[in-house]
Coordinates of C-alpha atoms in Angstrom, one line a residue:
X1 CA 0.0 0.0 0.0
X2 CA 1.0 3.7 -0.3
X3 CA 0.5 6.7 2.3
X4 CA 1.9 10.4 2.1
X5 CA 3.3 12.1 5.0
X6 CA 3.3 15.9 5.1
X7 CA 6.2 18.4 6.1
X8 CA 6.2 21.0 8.7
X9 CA 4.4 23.8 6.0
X10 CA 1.5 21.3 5.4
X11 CA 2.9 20.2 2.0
X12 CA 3.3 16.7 0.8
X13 CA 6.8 15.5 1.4
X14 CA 7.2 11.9 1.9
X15 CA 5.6 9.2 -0.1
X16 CA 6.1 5.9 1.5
X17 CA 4.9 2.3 0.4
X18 CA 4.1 -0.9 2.1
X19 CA 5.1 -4.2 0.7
X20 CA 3.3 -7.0 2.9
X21 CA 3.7 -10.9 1.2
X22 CA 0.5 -12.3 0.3
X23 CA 0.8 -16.3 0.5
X24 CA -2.8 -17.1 -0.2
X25 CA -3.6 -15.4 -3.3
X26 CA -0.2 -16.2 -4.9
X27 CA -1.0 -20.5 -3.8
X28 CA -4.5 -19.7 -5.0
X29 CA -3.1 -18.4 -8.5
X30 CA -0.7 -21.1 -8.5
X31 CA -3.2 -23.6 -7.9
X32 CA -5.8 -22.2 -10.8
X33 CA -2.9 -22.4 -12.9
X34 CA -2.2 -25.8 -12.0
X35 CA -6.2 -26.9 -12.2
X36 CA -6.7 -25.1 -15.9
X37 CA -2.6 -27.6 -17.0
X38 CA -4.2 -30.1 -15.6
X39 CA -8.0 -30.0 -17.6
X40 CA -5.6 -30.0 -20.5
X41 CA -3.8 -32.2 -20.2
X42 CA -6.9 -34.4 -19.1
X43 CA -8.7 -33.0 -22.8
X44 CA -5.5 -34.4 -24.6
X45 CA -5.5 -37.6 -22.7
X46 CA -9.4 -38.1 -23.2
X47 CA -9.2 -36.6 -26.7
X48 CA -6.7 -38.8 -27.9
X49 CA -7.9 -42.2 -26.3
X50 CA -11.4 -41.4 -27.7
X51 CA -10.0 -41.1 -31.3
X52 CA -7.9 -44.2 -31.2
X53 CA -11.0 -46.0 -29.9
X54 CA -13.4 -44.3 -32.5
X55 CA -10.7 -44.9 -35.1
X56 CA -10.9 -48.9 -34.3
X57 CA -14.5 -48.8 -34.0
X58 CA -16.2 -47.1 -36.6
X59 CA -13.5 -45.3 -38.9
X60 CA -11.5 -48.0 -39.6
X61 CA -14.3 -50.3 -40.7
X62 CA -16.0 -47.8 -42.3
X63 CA -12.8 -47.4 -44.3
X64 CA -12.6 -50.8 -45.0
X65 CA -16.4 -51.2 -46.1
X66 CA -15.8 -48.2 -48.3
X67 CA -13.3 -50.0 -49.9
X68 CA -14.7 -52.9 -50.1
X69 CA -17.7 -51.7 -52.2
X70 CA -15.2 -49.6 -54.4
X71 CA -13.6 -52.4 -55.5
X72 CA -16.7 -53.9 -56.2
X73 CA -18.3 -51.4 -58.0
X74 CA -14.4 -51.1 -59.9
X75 CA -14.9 -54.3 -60.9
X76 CA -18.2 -54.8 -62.2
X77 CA -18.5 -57.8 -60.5
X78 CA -21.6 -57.6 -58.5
X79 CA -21.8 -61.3 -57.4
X80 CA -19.2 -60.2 -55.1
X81 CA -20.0 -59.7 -51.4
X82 CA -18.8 -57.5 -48.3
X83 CA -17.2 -58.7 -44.7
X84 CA -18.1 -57.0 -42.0
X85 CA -18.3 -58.5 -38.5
X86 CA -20.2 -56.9 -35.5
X87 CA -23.7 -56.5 -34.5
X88 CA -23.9 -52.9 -35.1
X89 CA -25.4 -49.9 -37.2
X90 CA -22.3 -50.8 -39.5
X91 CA -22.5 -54.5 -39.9
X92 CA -26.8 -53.5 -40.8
X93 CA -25.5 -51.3 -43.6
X94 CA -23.5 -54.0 -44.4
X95 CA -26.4 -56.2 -45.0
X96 CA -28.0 -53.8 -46.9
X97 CA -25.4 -53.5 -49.4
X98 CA -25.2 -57.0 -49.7
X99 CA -28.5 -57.7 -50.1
X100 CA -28.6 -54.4 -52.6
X101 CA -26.0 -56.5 -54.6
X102 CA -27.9 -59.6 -54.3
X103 CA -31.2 -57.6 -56.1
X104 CA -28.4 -56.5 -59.1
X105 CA -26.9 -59.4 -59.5
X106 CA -30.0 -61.3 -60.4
X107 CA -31.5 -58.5 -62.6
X108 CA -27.7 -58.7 -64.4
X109 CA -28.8 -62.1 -64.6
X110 CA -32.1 -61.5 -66.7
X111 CA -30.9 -58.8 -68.6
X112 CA -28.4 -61.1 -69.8
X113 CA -30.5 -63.3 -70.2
X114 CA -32.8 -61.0 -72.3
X115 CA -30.6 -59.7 -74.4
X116 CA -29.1 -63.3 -75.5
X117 CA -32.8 -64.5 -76.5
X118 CA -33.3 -61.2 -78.2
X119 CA -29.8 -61.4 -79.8
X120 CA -31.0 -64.8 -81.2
X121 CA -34.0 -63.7 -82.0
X122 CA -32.9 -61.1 -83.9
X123 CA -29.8 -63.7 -85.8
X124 CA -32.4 -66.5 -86.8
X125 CA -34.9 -63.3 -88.8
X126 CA -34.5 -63.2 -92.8
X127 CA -35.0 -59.7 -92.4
X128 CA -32.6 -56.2 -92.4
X129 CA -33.1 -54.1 -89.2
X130 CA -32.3 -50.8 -88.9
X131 CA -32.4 -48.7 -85.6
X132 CA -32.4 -44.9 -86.8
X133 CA -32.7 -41.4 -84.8
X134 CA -35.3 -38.8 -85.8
X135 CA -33.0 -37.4 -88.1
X136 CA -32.4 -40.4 -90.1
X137 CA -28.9 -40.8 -88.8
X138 CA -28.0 -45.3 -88.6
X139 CA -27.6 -45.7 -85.0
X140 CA -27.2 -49.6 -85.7
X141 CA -28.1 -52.0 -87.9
X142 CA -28.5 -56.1 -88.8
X143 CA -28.2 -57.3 -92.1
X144 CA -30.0 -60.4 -93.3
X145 CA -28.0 -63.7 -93.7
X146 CA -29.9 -64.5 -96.6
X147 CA -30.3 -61.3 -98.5
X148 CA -30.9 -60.7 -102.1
X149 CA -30.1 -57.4 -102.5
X150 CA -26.1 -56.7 -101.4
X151 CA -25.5 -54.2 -98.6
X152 CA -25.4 -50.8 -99.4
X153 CA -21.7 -50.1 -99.4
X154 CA -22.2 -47.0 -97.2
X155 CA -24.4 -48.8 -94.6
X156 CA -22.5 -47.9 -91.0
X157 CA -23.6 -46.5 -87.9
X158 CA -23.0 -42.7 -88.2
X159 CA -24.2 -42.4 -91.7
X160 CA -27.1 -41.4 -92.5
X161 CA -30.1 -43.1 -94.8
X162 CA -29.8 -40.4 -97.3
X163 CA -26.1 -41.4 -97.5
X164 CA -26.7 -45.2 -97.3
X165 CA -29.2 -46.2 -99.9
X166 CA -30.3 -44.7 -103.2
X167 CA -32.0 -41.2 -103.7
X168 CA -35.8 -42.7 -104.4
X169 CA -35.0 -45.3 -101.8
X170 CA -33.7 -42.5 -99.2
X171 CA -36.5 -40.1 -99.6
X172 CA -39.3 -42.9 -99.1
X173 CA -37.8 -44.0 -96.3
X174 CA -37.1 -40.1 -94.9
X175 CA -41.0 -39.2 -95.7
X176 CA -42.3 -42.7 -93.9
X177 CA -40.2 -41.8 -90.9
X178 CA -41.0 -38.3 -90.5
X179 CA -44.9 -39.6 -90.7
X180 CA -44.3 -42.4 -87.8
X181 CA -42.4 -39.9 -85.4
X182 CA -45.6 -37.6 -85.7
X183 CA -48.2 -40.2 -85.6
X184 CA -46.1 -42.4 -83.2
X185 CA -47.3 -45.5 -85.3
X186 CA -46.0 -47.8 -87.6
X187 CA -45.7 -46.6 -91.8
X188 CA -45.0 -49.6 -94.1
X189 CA -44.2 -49.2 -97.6
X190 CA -43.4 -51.7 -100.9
X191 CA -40.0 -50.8 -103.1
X192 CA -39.7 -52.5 -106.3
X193 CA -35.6 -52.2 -108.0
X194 CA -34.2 -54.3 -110.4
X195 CA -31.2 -56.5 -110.0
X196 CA -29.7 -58.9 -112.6
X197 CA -32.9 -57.8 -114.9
X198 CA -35.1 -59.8 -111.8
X199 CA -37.7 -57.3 -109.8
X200 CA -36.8 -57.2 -106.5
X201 CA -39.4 -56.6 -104.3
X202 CA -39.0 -55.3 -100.8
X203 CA -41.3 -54.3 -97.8
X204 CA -40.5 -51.4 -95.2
X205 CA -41.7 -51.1 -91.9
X206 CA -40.9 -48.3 -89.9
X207 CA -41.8 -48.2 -86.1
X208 CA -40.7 -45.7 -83.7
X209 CA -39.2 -47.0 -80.5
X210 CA -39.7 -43.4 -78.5
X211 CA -40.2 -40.0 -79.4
X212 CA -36.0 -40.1 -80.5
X213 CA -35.5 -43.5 -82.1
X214 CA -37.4 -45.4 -84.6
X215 CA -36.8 -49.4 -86.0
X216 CA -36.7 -50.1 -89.7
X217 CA -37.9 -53.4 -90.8
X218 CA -36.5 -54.1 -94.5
X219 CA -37.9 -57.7 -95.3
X220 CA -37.7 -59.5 -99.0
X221 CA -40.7 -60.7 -100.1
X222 CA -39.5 -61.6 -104.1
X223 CA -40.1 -65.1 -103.5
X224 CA -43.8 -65.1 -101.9
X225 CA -44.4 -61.5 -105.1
X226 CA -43.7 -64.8 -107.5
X227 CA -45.3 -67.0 -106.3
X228 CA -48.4 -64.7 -106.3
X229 CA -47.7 -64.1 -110.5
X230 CA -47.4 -67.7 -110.6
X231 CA -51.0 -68.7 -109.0
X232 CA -52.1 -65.8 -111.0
X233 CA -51.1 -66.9 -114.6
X234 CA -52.4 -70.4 -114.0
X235 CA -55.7 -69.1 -112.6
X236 CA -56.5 -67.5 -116.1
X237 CA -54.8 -69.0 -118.3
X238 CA -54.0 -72.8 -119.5
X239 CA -51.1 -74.9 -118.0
X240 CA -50.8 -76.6 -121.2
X241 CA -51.1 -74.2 -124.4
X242 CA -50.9 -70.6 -122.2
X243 CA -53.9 -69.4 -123.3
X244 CA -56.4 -67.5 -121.4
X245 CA -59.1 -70.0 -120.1
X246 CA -62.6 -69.7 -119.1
X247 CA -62.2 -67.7 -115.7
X248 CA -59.9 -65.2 -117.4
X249 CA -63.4 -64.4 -120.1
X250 CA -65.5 -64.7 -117.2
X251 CA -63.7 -61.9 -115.3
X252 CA -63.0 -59.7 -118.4
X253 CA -66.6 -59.7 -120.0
X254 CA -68.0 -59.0 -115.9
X255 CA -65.4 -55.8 -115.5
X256 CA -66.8 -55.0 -119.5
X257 CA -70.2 -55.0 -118.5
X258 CA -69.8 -53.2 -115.3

């Protein structure tokens, strides 16, 4: 503490201070500063153990379940499964997954499946396929095995129709597709060329898939177009001299009298 004394004129003179130990509030500083090291040092201690034992208990096999299901989904191989022991939140997610990759595995199954009957399906038809955008651009295409008429020499996916077949061909086929895109229903059209002086008669069928994609159906029906001429001639005229017989007058004097 600090006093002032006064001289003889009534002036201050003397300053004088008092310096007295204090013990308790110097241990009771101490001893905060003690308590408030010691609470961290306690933090650090509890801090630490709690992340080693959260590290081993969750993080770790989290890490490793994360993994796991990378490298399945890496792989493509969704017959594969994931390990994860305990009875926990975890080990249910675990389940989950598997059982998630149970559902996908079997529907891999069918769609392979599917897709080899349709494949076969699609080898064992006489017919050309085409699959086509609303532009007219080949996205794919299947010729026939037993085709007449030789592929067109510019038929690849890219190209378009205009491109792949000839001019009267091209627009047909343009028009009949612009038609099923609007109507949304199947246009069908005959084409008649001539190959090695033989008419070639072919029947197209245009479906659209969606409201982007369409099929094209090109089928040869030559053989069933003869025929037809065939059962024709013989039903008006004689098998042995050619000549027009009795059903071939019968018809022609009915259309005269009509």
């Amino acid at each position: 503490g600090y006093t002032l004394f006064q001289d003889i004129y009534g002036q201050h003179g003397l300053i004088m201070r008092l310096d007295s130990p204090r013990s308790i509030y110097l241990q009771g500083k101490r001893t905060v500063q003690y308590f408030v090291l010691l609470l961290i040092a306690f933090g650090l201690f509890f801090g630490s153990v709690n992340l080693l034992l959260l590290e081993k208990t969750i993080l770790s096999r989290l890490a490793n379940l994360s993994r796991q299901v990378f490298n399945i989904g890496k792989n493509n191989t969704p017959l594969l499964r994931v390990q994860l022991n305990g009875h926990d939140e975890l080990s249910q997610l675990a389940q989950s997954i598997n059982s998630m990759l149970g559902s996908l595995e079997q529907t891999q199954n069918e769609l392979m499946e599917s897709d080899a009957a349709t494949r076969a399906l699609l080898d064992g038809m006489p017919d050309s396929l085409l699959r086509l955008d609303r532009q007219g651009v080949i996205l794919d295409f299947k010729t026939s095995r037993h085709r007449i008429v030789a592929t067109p020499s510019k038929l690849f996916s890219g190209n378009s129709i205009i491109d792949a077949y000839p001019a009267p061909l091209a627009e047909k086929m343009s028009t009949a597709l612009a038609q099923a895109f609007a109507s949304q229903s199947t246009q069908l059209f005959e084409q008649e060329l001539e190959l090695n002086n033989q008419m070639i008669h072919q029947e197209i069928r245009i479906t659209p898939i969606n409201e982007m994609e369409a099929i094209v159906i090109l089928r040869d029906f030559t053989e069933r177009k003869r025929l037809e001429q065939s059962l024709q001639f013989f039903n008006l005229r004689d098998p042995l001299t050619g000549l027009f017989n009795r059903s071939y007058w019968e018809e022609k004097i009915t259309s005269l009298s009509q």
